[in-house]
Amino acid sequence: MLLRELREQVLEANLELVRSGLVLHTFGNASGISRKDGLVAIKPSGVPYEKLTAPQIVISDLKGKVVDGNLRPSSDLATHLELYKHFPNIGGVAHTHSEFATAWAQAERPIPCFGTTHADYFHGPIPVTERLKASEIAGDYEQETGAAICRTFARFDPDAIPAVLVAGHAPFCWGPSAAGAAHNAMILEYVARMAYHTLSINAESRPLARELHDKHFLRKHGHNAYYGQVKT
Amino acid sequence: MLLRELREQVLEANLELVRSGLVLHTFGNASGISRKDGLVAIKPSGVPYEKLTAPQIVISDLKGKVVDGNLRPSSDLATHLELYKHFPNIGGVAHTHSEFATAWAQAERPIPCFGTTHADYFHGPIPVTERLKASEIAGDYEQETGAAICRTFARFDPDAIPAVLVAGHAPFCWGPSAAGAAHNAMILEYVARMAYHTLSINAESRPLARELHDKHFLRKHGHNAYYGQVKT
Amino acid sequence: MLLRELREQVLEANLELVRSGLVLHTFGNASGISRKDGLVAIKPSGVPYEKLTAPQIVISDLKGKVVDGNLRPSSDLATHLELYKHFPNIGGVAHTHSEFATAWAQAERPIPCFGTTHADYFHGPIPVTERLKASEIAGDYEQETGAAICRTFARFDPDAIPAVLVAGHAPFCWGPSAAGAAHNAMILEYVARMAYHTLSINAESRPLARELHDKHFLRKHGHNAYYGQVKT
Amino acid sequence: MLLRELREQVLEANLELVRSGLVLHTFGNASGISRKDGLVAIKPSGVPYEKLTAPQIVISDLKGKVVDGNLRPSSDLATHLELYKHFPNIGGVAHTHSEFATAWAQAERPIPCFGTTHADYFHGPIPVTERLKASEIAGDYEQETGAAICRTFARFDPDAIPAVLVAGHAPFCWGPSAAGAAHNAMILEYVARMAYHTLSINAESRPLARELHDKHFLRKHGHNAYYGQVKT
């Protein structure tokens, strides 16, 4: 993939986060990776979205060294890199402080799967990381955040649950591309919002039955998927 | 009714769901039936609303066989057909994952009638289906969803309560036409939202008295209706 | 006041309700009175707001007899008339099913005065009517609704608390004009929303101290008001 | 700073409050100070935002004497002045009745720091003032409101926590300029909203660990800040 194309995709994913109402001020960032080159494109740090242009998107290698671009990358770059290194199938990462997903992260509660909207996208509850230790916060904080996410996914398949809640912070989502990650961030926020209401209506609400959860996830994502138009 | 006209009506009802803020991404679909021909027009599966055109609306017979159109119908078609077969007076069906109605469906709680807004449209609480059995999920899932709705309405009049909450899924609404079904979906969401707030303010809130519920429903829907302008 | 001018004012107040997001579909109506003539102008029944024009506004006398206009008046006319007859200083009435004020009405709980926003407009909690008796519902229902409001205000000054919650129904507001009534409906909804959140944060929240409530109401409404620009 | 420039900045900050959805009707005001001249520019009282122009911004000295402008200043001027006198580093003040921050003020509960969004801007919980005494309400009420804020900050650093909740009233925020104060008002509302949801999800939610709170505040505000682009 050409760097220019990657930058355009990452710019577009960042703007999609804004259009979806997921970011406040400059809180949030999306990135994409060219696996062939081992290069990651990410939003620059603290630049207002309304002024963001493709050439401002920063290109970094997987060690965090900026190889192209005049601005500093998002301070969350090291978290994104950790995910790219440990989740080999993902092509994009999106981070927001969206209202309800962030509230679940602050409450340190996984989002249960209460319905088929959730099941269509996430094959299980959205997990929460452990809190970072003081030594991790004092160390390479952003990388440690990524490491905490990866430890959480020791028990889960990141391709089947493309989202996590970082305790006391906010969600990170991923997907096959920057656009896919941003799309998952939008669905996650909606799912987080409805799960919140569900528990308010009935504190004893039961998660979806396993069979129905499988049915919905697999009718969109499995080998026998029949949702949408046939890809030919 | 000409197929072209039916398609236009169904397109318009689908777009009305979007304009009313009831659908997220591609979650939702509206259909209409020509009773004379036994033909149903429904949204194609997974097509973004902003690109939807009337010729893309799929025409199916009541057995689910596509008789006109180049795209696959919504994966929920079998649910719609079940409703058309068992509720003989309805002319349209609308399905959304609207935020609050879906939360009630996920909480598996019927929406009580707390006020006249509800009573103007629904002559009783909005019922919730039973959960599907594993064998039903493994079988013809979408048809079984419709069958579960019909079983729920063994005890209710679908013309007086034109909406249901499918447990762990979301609402289905119906009406005299696709437009009427979409309109009921909008009212249902508002009623669901206000019922939620009502219980949050006072967990002991009492349903509307039967007399007042009847009064409001019948002043709009009964033989002596006096709301709106006289139809001549 | 010329009827034409009154109609324009009432049209504008009805449209202001829509612009403020207080009405769903056709739920809501505003009216105004010309005290000199004893004539009331009100929205016609069931007409969509986007098509409403000044000549469609219906003119009624205080007994509910339409004296000018081709359409049927809002079915709530009799409620408005009852308020005009018993609250001699008011010049306009606005009725909405706005989301949070209606939830309080459905929960049958008065809205406590938790803050200065409330105190600036309403000199006490917003009261709730008693439920109507079956015989009142079976009788002249809309007039009985007005009578129930007036009975509630046997203990309150309608000029100091220009709003009420009709149990199981929704709010009615009033003011010096149709525009003033619509403005109070907007403030009421905001106050209802914040009171809801206040109780969610702290179920033991205390109402504003009497002195502060008086201070805020009187700095805007009393003889020594000093808020806003001096009227000369 | 020229008065004209100060007026423009204060006008813009007031309009930013409106664009951010923080003000209802005329509830809210922003001001800015020229420290060199000891002059404060503030919104006039009760003027609708949509008609506000820079020449209407009122210029007052630190004793509250209007030295330039034809309109009366906001009735909250005395509160703003008290803050300028006691918090020597601030250049602007913003007051709103924004929905969730006001609800916390009405509930008389400090907003706990549940996440990094909060920590990025406020180095501790957002405190609530004591209620004013009857004698203070009867006295110079607006000045006493400012004095109550200053007493609350006897225990806090106003530069590290640029916001307060006035009990039973609403938030006041400040910052290096009128624009900075308005920006803090927007962040405060978002933080208030998420803290509300956090407690609804988990009433036992724990505040952020001190180390993480420090980390986030200091990476944006400390001498070793590394968020955003390097200022050169």
PDB file of C-alpha atoms in Angstrom, chain A residues 57-191:
ATOM      1  CA  ILE A  57      -0.740  12.001   9.447  1.00  0.00           C
ATOM      2  CA  VAL A  58       2.469  10.684  10.999  1.00  0.00           C
ATOM      3  CA  ILE A  59       4.202   7.534   9.707  1.00  0.00           C
ATOM      4  CA  SER A  60       6.013   5.428  12.294  1.00  0.00           C
ATOM      5  CA  ASP A  61       7.763   2.091  12.224  1.00  0.00           C
ATOM      6  CA  LEU A  62       6.754  -0.629  14.667  1.00  0.00           C
ATOM      7  CA  LYS A  63       9.346   0.566  17.183  1.00  0.00           C
ATOM      8  CA  GLY A  64       7.755   4.007  17.341  1.00  0.00           C
ATOM      9  CA  LYS A  65      10.353   5.792  15.246  1.00  0.00           C
ATOM     10  CA  VAL A  66       8.791   8.451  13.035  1.00  0.00           C
ATOM     11  CA  VAL A  67       9.907   7.770   9.473  1.00  0.00           C
ATOM     12  CA  ASP A  68       7.791  10.345   7.688  1.00  0.00           C
ATOM     13  CA  GLY A  69       5.935  13.474   8.774  1.00  0.00           C
ATOM     14  CA  ASN A  70       6.703  16.765  10.481  1.00  0.00           C
ATOM     15  CA  LEU A  71       4.505  16.471  13.566  1.00  0.00           C
ATOM     16  CA  ARG A  72       4.682  14.432  16.748  1.00  0.00           C
ATOM     17  CA  PRO A  73       2.485  11.332  16.658  1.00  0.00           C
ATOM     18  CA  SER A  74      -0.422  10.847  19.046  1.00  0.00           C
ATOM     19  CA  SER A  75       0.848  10.232  22.557  1.00  0.00           C
ATOM     20  CA  ASP A  76      -1.057   6.916  22.397  1.00  0.00           C
ATOM     21  CA  LEU A  77       1.120   5.600  19.537  1.00  0.00           C
ATOM     22  CA  ALA A  78       2.938   3.116  21.758  1.00  0.00           C
ATOM     23  CA  THR A  79      -0.398   1.558  22.733  1.00  0.00           C
ATOM     24  CA  HIS A  80      -1.392   1.158  19.087  1.00  0.00           C
ATOM     25  CA  LEU A  81       1.987  -0.421  18.254  1.00  0.00           C
ATOM     26  CA  GLU A  82       1.640  -2.965  21.035  1.00  0.00           C
ATOM     27  CA  LEU A  83      -1.680  -4.060  19.534  1.00  0.00           C
ATOM     28  CA  TYR A  84      -0.279  -4.304  16.005  1.00  0.00           C
ATOM     29  CA  LYS A  85       2.594  -6.427  17.282  1.00  0.00           C
ATOM     30  CA  HIS A  86       0.446  -8.880  19.247  1.00  0.00           C
ATOM     31  CA  PHE A  87      -2.721  -9.067  17.146  1.00  0.00           C
ATOM     32  CA  PRO A  88      -1.346 -10.160  13.766  1.00  0.00           C
ATOM     33  CA  ASN A  89      -4.588  -9.972  11.785  1.00  0.00           C
ATOM     34  CA  ILE A  90      -5.596  -6.407  12.558  1.00  0.00           C
ATOM     35  CA  GLY A  91      -5.135  -3.539  10.112  1.00  0.00           C
ATOM     36  CA  GLY A  92      -6.400  -0.588  12.132  1.00  0.00           C
ATOM     37  CA  VAL A  93      -6.885   0.708  15.689  1.00  0.00           C
ATOM     38  CA  ALA A  94      -9.295   3.346  16.964  1.00  0.00           C
ATOM     39  CA  HIS A  95      -9.246   4.953  20.377  1.00  0.00           C
ATOM     40  CA  THR A  96     -11.979   7.275  21.657  1.00  0.00           C
ATOM     41  CA  HIS A  97     -13.309   8.633  24.924  1.00  0.00           C
ATOM     42  CA  SER A  98     -16.873   8.000  23.752  1.00  0.00           C
ATOM     43  CA  GLU A  99     -19.404   8.686  26.464  1.00  0.00           C
ATOM     44  CA  PHE A 100     -20.863   5.322  27.438  1.00  0.00           C
ATOM     45  CA  ALA A 101     -17.989   3.004  26.553  1.00  0.00           C
ATOM     46  CA  THR A 102     -15.741   5.246  28.647  1.00  0.00           C
ATOM     47  CA  ALA A 103     -18.211   5.121  31.531  1.00  0.00           C
ATOM     48  CA  TRP A 104     -18.036   1.299  31.504  1.00  0.00           C
ATOM     49  CA  ALA A 105     -14.229   1.568  31.456  1.00  0.00           C
ATOM     50  CA  GLN A 106     -14.353   3.966  34.399  1.00  0.00           C
ATOM     51  CA  ALA A 107     -16.757   1.662  36.247  1.00  0.00           C
ATOM     52  CA  GLU A 108     -14.335  -1.211  35.522  1.00  0.00           C
ATOM     53  CA  ARG A 109     -17.138  -3.493  34.456  1.00  0.00           C
ATOM     54  CA  PRO A 110     -17.116  -5.639  31.299  1.00  0.00           C
ATOM     55  CA  ILE A 111     -20.044  -4.924  28.982  1.00  0.00           C
ATOM     56  CA  PRO A 112     -22.263  -8.022  29.050  1.00  0.00           C
ATOM     57  CA  CYS A 113     -23.777  -9.253  25.825  1.00  0.00           C
ATOM     58  CA  PHE A 114     -27.465  -8.498  26.336  1.00  0.00           C
ATOM     59  CA  GLY A 115     -28.626  -8.617  22.752  1.00  0.00           C
ATOM     60  CA  THR A 116     -28.125  -9.408  19.132  1.00  0.00           C
ATOM     61  CA  THR A 117     -26.716  -5.951  18.280  1.00  0.00           C
ATOM     62  CA  HIS A 118     -23.755  -6.807  20.484  1.00  0.00           C
ATOM     63  CA  ALA A 119     -23.622 -10.407  19.220  1.00  0.00           C
ATOM     64  CA  ASP A 120     -23.476  -9.271  15.603  1.00  0.00           C
ATOM     65  CA  TYR A 121     -20.101  -7.637  16.246  1.00  0.00           C
ATOM     66  CA  PHE A 122     -18.513  -9.002  19.408  1.00  0.00           C
ATOM     67  CA  HIS A 123     -18.397 -12.692  20.179  1.00  0.00           C
ATOM     68  CA  GLY A 124     -18.487 -12.253  23.963  1.00  0.00           C
ATOM     69  CA  PRO A 125     -18.569  -9.537  26.633  1.00  0.00           C
ATOM     70  CA  ILE A 126     -16.227  -6.570  26.142  1.00  0.00           C
ATOM     71  CA  PRO A 127     -13.445  -7.169  28.661  1.00  0.00           C
ATOM     72  CA  VAL A 128     -11.806  -4.623  30.978  1.00  0.00           C
ATOM     73  CA  THR A 129      -8.076  -4.534  31.612  1.00  0.00           C
ATOM     74  CA  GLU A 130      -6.516  -4.707  35.037  1.00  0.00           C
ATOM     75  CA  ARG A 131      -5.412  -1.405  36.522  1.00  0.00           C
ATOM     76  CA  LEU A 132      -1.808  -0.573  35.781  1.00  0.00           C
ATOM     77  CA  LYS A 133       0.664  -0.815  38.640  1.00  0.00           C
ATOM     78  CA  ALA A 134       2.417   2.324  39.866  1.00  0.00           C
ATOM     79  CA  SER A 135       5.654   1.073  38.328  1.00  0.00           C
ATOM     80  CA  GLU A 136       3.969   0.638  34.940  1.00  0.00           C
ATOM     81  CA  ILE A 137       2.522   4.151  35.108  1.00  0.00           C
ATOM     82  CA  ALA A 138       5.938   5.529  36.000  1.00  0.00           C
ATOM     83  CA  GLY A 139       7.552   3.542  33.191  1.00  0.00           C
ATOM     84  CA  ASP A 140       6.633   3.586  29.511  1.00  0.00           C
ATOM     85  CA  TYR A 141       3.008   4.311  30.329  1.00  0.00           C
ATOM     86  CA  GLU A 142       1.487   4.136  26.862  1.00  0.00           C
ATOM     87  CA  GLN A 143       3.292   0.921  25.989  1.00  0.00           C
ATOM     88  CA  GLU A 144       2.269  -0.608  29.303  1.00  0.00           C
ATOM     89  CA  THR A 145      -1.327   0.257  28.457  1.00  0.00           C
ATOM     90  CA  GLY A 146      -0.963  -1.797  25.287  1.00  0.00           C
ATOM     91  CA  ALA A 147       0.668  -4.617  27.229  1.00  0.00           C
ATOM     92  CA  ALA A 148      -2.247  -4.638  29.700  1.00  0.00           C
ATOM     93  CA  ILE A 149      -4.652  -4.994  26.772  1.00  0.00           C
ATOM     94  CA  CYS A 150      -2.649  -7.892  25.371  1.00  0.00           C
ATOM     95  CA  ARG A 151      -2.546  -9.639  28.764  1.00  0.00           C
ATOM     96  CA  THR A 152      -6.338  -9.297  28.921  1.00  0.00           C
ATOM     97  CA  PHE A 153      -6.616 -10.992  25.545  1.00  0.00           C
ATOM     98  CA  ALA A 154      -4.568 -13.961  26.679  1.00  0.00           C
ATOM     99  CA  ARG A 155      -8.023 -15.450  27.347  1.00  0.00           C
ATOM    100  CA  PHE A 156      -9.869 -14.020  24.305  1.00  0.00           C
ATOM    101  CA  ASP A 157      -9.602 -14.005  20.526  1.00  0.00           C
ATOM    102  CA  PRO A 158      -8.953 -10.427  19.389  1.00  0.00           C
ATOM    103  CA  ASP A 159     -10.489 -11.176  15.984  1.00  0.00           C
ATOM    104  CA  ALA A 160     -13.773 -12.249  17.584  1.00  0.00           C
ATOM    105  CA  ILE A 161     -13.888  -9.446  20.184  1.00  0.00           C
ATOM    106  CA  PRO A 162     -12.343  -6.405  18.491  1.00  0.00           C
ATOM    107  CA  ALA A 163     -12.601  -4.038  21.479  1.00  0.00           C
ATOM    108  CA  VAL A 164     -11.413  -3.568  25.039  1.00  0.00           C
ATOM    109  CA  LEU A 165     -12.053  -1.193  27.918  1.00  0.00           C
ATOM    110  CA  VAL A 166      -8.893   0.153  29.532  1.00  0.00           C
ATOM    111  CA  ALA A 167      -9.674   0.503  33.239  1.00  0.00           C
ATOM    112  CA  GLY A 168     -10.101   4.133  34.276  1.00  0.00           C
ATOM    113  CA  HIS A 169      -9.333   5.317  30.794  1.00  0.00           C
ATOM    114  CA  ALA A 170     -11.461   4.494  27.715  1.00  0.00           C
ATOM    115  CA  PRO A 171     -12.017   1.971  24.902  1.00  0.00           C
ATOM    116  CA  PHE A 172      -9.633   0.809  22.210  1.00  0.00           C
ATOM    117  CA  CYS A 173     -11.100  -0.928  19.156  1.00  0.00           C
ATOM    118  CA  TRP A 174      -9.495  -2.595  16.175  1.00  0.00           C
ATOM    119  CA  GLY A 175     -10.437  -4.160  12.875  1.00  0.00           C
ATOM    120  CA  PRO A 176      -9.249  -5.166   9.427  1.00  0.00           C
ATOM    121  CA  SER A 177      -8.493  -1.515   8.571  1.00  0.00           C
ATOM    122  CA  ALA A 178      -8.568   1.943  10.112  1.00  0.00           C
ATOM    123  CA  ALA A 179     -12.127   2.296   8.790  1.00  0.00           C
ATOM    124  CA  GLY A 180     -13.126  -1.046  10.288  1.00  0.00           C
ATOM    125  CA  ALA A 181     -11.696  -0.051  13.655  1.00  0.00           C
ATOM    126  CA  ALA A 182     -13.604   3.244  13.594  1.00  0.00           C
ATOM    127  CA  HIS A 183     -16.773   1.385  12.650  1.00  0.00           C
ATOM    128  CA  ASN A 184     -16.319  -0.982  15.601  1.00  0.00           C
ATOM    129  CA  ALA A 185     -15.846   2.029  17.879  1.00  0.00           C
ATOM    130  CA  MET A 186     -19.223   3.353  16.770  1.00  0.00           C
ATOM    131  CA  ILE A 187     -20.969   0.026  17.315  1.00  0.00           C
ATOM    132  CA  LEU A 188     -19.265  -0.374  20.694  1.00  0.00           C
ATOM    133  CA  GLU A 189     -20.588   2.973  21.887  1.00  0.00           C
ATOM    134  CA  TYR A 190     -24.131   2.038  20.872  1.00  0.00           C
ATOM    135  CA  VAL A 191     -23.845  -1.361  22.528  1.00  0.00           C
TER     136      VAL A 191
END
